[in-house]
C-alpha atoms as a printed R data frame, in Angstrom:
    type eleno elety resid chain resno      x        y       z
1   ATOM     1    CA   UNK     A     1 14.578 -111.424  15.962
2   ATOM     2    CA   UNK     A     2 15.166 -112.206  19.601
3   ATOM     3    CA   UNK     A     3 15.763 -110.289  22.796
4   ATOM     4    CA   UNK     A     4 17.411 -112.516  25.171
5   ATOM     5    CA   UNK     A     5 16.997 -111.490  28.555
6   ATOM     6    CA   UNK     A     6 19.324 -113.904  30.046
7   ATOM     7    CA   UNK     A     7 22.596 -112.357  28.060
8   ATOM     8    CA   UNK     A     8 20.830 -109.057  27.609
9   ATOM     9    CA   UNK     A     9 21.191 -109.197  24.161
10  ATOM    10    CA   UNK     A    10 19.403 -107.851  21.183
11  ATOM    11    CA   UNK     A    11 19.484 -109.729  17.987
12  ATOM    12    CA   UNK     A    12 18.026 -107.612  14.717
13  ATOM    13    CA   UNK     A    13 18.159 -110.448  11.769
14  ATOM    14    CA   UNK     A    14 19.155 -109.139   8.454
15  ATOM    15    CA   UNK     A    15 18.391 -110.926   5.406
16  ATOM    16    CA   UNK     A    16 20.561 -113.466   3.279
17  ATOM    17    CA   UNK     A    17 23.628 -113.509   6.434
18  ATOM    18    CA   UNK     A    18 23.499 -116.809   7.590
19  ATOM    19    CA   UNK     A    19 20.897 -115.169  10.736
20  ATOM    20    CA   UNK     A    20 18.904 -118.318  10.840
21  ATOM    21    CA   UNK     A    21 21.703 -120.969  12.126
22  ATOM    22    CA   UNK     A    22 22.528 -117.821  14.695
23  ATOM    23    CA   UNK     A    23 18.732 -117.376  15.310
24  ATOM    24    CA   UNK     A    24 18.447 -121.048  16.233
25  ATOM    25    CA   UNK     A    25 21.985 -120.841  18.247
26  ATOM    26    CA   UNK     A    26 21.024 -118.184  20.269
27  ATOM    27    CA   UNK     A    27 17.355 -119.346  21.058
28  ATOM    28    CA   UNK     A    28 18.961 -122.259  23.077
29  ATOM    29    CA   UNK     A    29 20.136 -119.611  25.581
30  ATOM    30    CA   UNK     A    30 16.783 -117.711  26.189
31  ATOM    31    CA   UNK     A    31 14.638 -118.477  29.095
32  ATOM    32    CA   UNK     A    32 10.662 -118.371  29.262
33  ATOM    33    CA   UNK     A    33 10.087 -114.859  29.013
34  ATOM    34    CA   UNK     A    34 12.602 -113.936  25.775
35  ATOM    35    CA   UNK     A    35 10.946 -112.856  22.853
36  ATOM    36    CA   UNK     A    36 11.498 -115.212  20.022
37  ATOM    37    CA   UNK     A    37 10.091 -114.664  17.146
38  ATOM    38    CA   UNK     A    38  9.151 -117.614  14.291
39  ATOM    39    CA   UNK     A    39 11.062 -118.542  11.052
40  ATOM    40    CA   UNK     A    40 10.603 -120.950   8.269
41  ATOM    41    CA   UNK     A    41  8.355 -124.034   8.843
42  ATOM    42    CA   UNK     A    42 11.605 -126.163   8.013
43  ATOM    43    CA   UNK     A    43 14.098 -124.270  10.684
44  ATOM    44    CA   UNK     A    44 11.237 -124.398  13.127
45  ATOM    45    CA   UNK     A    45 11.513 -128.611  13.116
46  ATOM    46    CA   UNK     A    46 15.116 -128.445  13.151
47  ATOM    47    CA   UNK     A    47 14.683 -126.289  16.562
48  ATOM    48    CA   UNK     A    48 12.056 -128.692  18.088
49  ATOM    49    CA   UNK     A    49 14.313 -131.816  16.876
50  ATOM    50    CA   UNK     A    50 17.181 -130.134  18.981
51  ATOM    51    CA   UNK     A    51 15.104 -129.125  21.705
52  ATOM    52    CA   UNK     A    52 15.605 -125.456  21.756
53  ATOM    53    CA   UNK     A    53 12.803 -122.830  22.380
54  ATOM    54    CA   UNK     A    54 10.712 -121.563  19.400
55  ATOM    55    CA   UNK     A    55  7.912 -118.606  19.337
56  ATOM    56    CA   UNK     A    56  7.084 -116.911  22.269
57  ATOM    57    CA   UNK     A    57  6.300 -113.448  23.502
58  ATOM    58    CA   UNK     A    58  6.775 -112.040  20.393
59  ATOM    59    CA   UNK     A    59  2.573 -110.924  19.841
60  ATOM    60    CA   UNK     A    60  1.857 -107.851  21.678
61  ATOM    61    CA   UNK     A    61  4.101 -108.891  24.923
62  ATOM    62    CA   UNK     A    62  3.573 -107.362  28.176
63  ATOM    63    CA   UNK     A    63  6.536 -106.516  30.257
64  ATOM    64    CA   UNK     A    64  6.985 -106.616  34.040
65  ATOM    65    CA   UNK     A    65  9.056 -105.560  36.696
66  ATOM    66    CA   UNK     A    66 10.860 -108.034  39.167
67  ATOM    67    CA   UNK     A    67  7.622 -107.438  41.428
68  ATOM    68    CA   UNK     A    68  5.957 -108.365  38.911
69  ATOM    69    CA   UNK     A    69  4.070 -105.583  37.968
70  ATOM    70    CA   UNK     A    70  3.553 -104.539  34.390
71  ATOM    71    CA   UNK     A    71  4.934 -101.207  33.343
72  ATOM    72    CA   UNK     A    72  5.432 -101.726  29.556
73  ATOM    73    CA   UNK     A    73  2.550 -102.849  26.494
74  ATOM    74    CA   UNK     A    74  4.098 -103.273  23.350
75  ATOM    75    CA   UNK     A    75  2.061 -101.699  21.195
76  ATOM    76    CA   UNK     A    76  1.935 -104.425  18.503
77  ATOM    77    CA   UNK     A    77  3.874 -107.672  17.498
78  ATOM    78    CA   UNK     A    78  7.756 -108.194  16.941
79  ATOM    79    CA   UNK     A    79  8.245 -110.134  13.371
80  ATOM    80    CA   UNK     A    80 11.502 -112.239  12.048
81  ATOM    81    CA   UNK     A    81 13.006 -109.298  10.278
82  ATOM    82    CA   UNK     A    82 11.873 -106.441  12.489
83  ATOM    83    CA   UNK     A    83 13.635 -102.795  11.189
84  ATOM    84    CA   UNK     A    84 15.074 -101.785  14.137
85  ATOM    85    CA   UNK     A    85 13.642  -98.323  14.842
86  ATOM    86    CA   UNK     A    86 10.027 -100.583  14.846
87  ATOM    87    CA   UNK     A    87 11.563 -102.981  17.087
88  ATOM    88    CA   UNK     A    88 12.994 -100.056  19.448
89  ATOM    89    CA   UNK     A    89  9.607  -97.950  19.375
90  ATOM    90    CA   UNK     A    90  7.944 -101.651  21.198
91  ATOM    91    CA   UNK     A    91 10.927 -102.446  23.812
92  ATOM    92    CA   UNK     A    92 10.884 -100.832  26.621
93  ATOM    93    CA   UNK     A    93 13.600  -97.746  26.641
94  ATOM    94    CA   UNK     A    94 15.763  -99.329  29.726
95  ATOM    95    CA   UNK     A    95 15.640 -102.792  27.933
96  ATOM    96    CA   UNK     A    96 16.413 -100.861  24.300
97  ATOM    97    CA   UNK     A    97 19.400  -98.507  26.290
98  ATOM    98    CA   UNK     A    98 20.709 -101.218  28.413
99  ATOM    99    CA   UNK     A    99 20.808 -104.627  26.209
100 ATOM   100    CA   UNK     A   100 23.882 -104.678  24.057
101 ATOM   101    CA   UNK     A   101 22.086 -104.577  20.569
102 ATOM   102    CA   UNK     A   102 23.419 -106.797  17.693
103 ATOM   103    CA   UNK     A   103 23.149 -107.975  13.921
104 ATOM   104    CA   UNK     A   104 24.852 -109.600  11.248
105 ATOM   105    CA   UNK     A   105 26.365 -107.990   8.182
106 ATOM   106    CA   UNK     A   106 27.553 -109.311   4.853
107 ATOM   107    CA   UNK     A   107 29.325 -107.677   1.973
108 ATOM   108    CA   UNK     A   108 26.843 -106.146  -0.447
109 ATOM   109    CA   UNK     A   109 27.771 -107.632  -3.212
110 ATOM   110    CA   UNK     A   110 27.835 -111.139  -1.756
111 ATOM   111    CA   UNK     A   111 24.161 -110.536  -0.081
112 ATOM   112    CA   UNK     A   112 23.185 -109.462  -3.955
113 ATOM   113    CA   UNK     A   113 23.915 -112.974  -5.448
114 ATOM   114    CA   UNK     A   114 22.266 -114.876  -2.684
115 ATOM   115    CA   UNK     A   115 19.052 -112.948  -3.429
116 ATOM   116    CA   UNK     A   116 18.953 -113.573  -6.751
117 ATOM   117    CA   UNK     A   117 19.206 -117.652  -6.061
118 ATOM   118    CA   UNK     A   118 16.875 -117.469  -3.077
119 ATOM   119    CA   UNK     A   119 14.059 -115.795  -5.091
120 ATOM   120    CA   UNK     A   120 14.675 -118.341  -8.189
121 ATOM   121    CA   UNK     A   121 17.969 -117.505 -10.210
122 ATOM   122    CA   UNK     A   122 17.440 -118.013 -13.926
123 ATOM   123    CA   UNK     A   123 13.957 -119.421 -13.150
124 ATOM   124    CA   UNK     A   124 13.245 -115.490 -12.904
125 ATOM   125    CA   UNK     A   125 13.755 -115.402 -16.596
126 ATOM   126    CA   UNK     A   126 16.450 -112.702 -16.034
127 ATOM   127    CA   UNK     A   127 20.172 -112.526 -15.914
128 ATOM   128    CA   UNK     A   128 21.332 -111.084 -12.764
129 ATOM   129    CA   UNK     A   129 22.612 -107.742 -13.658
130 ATOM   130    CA   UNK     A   130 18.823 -107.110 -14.948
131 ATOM   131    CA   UNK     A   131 17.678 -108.412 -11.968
132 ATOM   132    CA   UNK     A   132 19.565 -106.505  -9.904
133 ATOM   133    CA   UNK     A   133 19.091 -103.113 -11.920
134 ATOM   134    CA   UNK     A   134 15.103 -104.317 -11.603
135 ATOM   135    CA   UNK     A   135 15.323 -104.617  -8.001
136 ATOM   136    CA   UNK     A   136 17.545 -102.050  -6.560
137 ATOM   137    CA   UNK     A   137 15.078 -101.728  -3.301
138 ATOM   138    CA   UNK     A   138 16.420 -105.307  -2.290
139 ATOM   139    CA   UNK     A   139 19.997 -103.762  -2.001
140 ATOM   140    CA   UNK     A   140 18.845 -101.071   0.458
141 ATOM   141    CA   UNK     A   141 16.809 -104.031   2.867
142 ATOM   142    CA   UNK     A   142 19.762 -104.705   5.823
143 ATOM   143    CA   UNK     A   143 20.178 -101.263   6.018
144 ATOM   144    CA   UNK     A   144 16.410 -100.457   6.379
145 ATOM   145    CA   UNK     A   145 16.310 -103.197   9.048
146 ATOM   146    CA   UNK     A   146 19.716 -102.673  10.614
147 ATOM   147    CA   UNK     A   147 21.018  -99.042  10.011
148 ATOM   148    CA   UNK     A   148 24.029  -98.063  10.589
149 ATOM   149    CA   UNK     A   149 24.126  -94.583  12.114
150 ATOM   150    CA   UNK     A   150 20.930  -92.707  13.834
151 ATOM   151    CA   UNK     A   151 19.219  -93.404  17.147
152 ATOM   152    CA   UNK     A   152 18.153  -96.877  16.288
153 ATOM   153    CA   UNK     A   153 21.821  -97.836  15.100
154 ATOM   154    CA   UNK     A   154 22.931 -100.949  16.476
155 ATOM   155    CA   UNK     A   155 25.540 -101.705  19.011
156 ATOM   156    CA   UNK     A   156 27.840 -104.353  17.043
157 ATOM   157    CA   UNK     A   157 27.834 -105.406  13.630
158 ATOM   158    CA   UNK     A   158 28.786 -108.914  13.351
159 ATOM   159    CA   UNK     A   159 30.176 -110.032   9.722
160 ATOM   160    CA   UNK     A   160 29.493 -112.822   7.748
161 ATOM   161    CA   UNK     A   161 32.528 -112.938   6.186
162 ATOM   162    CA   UNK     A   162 34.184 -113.738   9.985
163 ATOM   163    CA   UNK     A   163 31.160 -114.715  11.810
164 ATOM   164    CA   UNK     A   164 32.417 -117.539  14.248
165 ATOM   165    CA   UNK     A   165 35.665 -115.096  14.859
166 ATOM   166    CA   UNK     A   166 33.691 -111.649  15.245
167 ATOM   167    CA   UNK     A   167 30.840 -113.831  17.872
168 ATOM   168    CA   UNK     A   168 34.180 -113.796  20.239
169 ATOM   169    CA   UNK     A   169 33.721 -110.603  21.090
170 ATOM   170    CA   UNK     A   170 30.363 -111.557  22.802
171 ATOM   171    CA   UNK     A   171 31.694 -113.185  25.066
172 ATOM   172    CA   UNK     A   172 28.824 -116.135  25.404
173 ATOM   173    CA   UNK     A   173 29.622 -119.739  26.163
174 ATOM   174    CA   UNK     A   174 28.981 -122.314  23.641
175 ATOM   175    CA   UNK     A   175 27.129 -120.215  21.015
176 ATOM   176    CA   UNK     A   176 30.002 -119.966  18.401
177 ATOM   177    CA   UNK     A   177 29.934 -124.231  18.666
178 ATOM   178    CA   UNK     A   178 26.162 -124.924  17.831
179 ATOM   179    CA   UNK     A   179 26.240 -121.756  15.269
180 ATOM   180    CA   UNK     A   180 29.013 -123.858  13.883
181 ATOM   181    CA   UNK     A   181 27.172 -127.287  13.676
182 ATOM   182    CA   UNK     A   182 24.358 -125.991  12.393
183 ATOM   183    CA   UNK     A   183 23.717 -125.312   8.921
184 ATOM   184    CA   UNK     A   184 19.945 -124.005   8.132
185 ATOM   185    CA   UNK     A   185 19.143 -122.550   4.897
186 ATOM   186    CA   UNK     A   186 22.300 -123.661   3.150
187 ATOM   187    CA   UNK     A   187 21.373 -125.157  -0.331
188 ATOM   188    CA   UNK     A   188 19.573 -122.447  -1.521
189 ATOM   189    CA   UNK     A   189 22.553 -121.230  -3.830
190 ATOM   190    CA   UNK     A   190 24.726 -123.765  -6.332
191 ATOM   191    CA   UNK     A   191 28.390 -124.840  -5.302
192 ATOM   192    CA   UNK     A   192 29.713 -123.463  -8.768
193 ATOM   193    CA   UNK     A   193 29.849 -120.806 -10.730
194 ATOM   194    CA   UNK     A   194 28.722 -118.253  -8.121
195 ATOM   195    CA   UNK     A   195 31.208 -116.659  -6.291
196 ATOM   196    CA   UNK     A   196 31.707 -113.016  -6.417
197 ATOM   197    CA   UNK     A   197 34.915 -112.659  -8.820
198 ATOM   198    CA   UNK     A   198 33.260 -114.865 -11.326
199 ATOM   199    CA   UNK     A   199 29.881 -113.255 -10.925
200 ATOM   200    CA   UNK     A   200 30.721 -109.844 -11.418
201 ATOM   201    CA   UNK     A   201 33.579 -110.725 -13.978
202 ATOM   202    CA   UNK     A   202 30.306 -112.035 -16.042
203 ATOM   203    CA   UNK     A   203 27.949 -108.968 -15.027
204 ATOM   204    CA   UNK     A   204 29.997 -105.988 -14.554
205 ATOM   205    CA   UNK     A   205 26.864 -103.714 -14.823
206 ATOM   206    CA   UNK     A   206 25.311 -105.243 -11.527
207 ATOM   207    CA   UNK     A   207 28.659 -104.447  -9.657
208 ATOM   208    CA   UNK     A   208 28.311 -100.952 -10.819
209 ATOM   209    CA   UNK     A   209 24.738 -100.339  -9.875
210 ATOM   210    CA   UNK     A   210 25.948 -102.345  -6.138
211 ATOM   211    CA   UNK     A   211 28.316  -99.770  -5.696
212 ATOM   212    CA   UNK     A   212 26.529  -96.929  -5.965
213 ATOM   213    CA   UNK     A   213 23.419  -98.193  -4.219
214 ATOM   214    CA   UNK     A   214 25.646  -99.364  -1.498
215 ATOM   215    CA   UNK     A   215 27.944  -96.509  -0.989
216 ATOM   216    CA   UNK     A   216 27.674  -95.855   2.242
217 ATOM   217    CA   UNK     A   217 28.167  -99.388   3.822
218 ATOM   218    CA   UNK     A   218 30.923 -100.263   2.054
219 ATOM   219    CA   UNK     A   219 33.107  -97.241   3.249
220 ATOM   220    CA   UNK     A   220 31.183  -97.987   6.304
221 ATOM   221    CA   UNK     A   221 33.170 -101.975   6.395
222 ATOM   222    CA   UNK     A   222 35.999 -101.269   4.366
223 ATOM   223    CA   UNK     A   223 34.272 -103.749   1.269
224 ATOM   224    CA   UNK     A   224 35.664 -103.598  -2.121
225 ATOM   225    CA   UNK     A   225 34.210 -103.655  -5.450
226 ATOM   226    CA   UNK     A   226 35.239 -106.653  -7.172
227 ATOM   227    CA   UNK     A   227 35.976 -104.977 -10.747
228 ATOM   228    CA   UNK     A   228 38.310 -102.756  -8.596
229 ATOM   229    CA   UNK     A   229 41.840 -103.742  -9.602
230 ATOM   230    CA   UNK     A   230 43.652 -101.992  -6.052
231 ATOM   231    CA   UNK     A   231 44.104 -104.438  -3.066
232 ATOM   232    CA   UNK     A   232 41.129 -105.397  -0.675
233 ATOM   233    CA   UNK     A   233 40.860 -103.113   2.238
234 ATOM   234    CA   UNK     A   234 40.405 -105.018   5.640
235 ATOM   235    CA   UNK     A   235 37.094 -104.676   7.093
236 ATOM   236    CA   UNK     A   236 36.724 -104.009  10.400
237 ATOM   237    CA   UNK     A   237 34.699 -105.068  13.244
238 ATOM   238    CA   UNK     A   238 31.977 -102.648  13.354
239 ATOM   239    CA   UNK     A   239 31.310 -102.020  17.590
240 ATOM   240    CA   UNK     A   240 30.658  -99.248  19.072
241 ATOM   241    CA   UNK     A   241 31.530 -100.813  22.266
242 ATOM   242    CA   UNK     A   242 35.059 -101.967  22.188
243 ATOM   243    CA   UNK     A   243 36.302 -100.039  18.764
């Protein structure tokens, strides 16, 4: 999670979306007082080996005015994968209102495989439509963190699928190019084998449960179901300032 006072932007990081390499990106464009909050021990080196900024601000900040004066105590500490209504009760409103507020968002189904892999795969002893019909709460996480309608709904909704494309529309120099040359956090799940046509071909009982669970945000981005046999819809950049 970062607020970067610089570009007045809000970043809310949602899980399994490539957020880290954008995390680190982004922190090289924050100045002293930007809340930054820490993320694996491993992605923490790779910042200080590039020389961008790391943890700061992020315990119980205090906020000033350009006098100097405080006029804001956040009433407790902002963590890596913050839910956004927590992160909006501890920003002050006219940060909250005026920052242009942002996340990342992947299709469900993808997101669903990655979990699996990050928390073990097989290793779990279960095949994945078990563990997905087990652990039905994970599908529900970015939308806890980042959700997508209500007062703490986001501004835009970056997506993985067109990441470097859809981070054009912020407008910020040189951010797409180190997002691109970075690569944290990316051999977690195997080469083979794993995409989402031959995932759900082999478990078509997960990609049921997904789309039910996940009703809502895949009207929401125009996903498809990957046992559905009618063409792909094309999802759409999800802004509330320029759609």
């Amino acid at each position: 999670m970062i607020i970067c006072h610089p570009l007045r932007l809000i970043f809310i990081k949602t899980m399994k979306v490539g957020g880290t390499s954008f995390e680190i990106a982004l922190s090289s464009l924050c100045d002293g007082d930007s809340v930054i909050t820490p993320i694996a021990l491993d992605d923490e080196a790779l910042r200080r080996r590039l020389g961008i900024p790391g943890p700061q601000n992020y315990i119980a900040p205090i906020w000033r005015n350009a006098d100097g004066e405080e006029y804001w105590r956040s009433s407790g500490d902002f963590v890596n994968h913050i839910p956004a209504p927590r992160a909006k009760a501890l920003i002050p409103p006219d940060v909250w209102d005026g920052y242009r507020k942002i996340t990342i968002w992947r299709d469900p189904f993808d997101v669903a495989i990655s979990r699996y892999f990050w928390v073990g795969g097989t290793a779990t002893g279960m095949h994945f439509d078990e563990f997905i019909d087990r652990h039905r709460s994970f599908l529900h996480d970015n939308a806890r963190i980042a959700p997508l309608t209500g007062e703490a709904a986001l501004d835009s909704y970056l997506r993985y699928e067109c990441l470097a494309d859809d981070m054009e529309s912020l407008q910020v120099p040189g951010l797409k190019e180190l997002f691109q040359a970075l690569n944290a956090k990316s051999n977690i799940r195997p080469k083979w084998g794993t995409s989402v046509a031959e995932t759900y071909s082999m478990f078509p009982a997960a990609a049921e449960i997904i789309a039910e669970e996940c009703k809502e945000e895949i009207a929401f981005f125009g996903y498809q179901n990957p046992l559905s046999h009618s063409p792909p819809q094309a999802a759409q950049t999800k802004d509330k300032i320029h759609v």
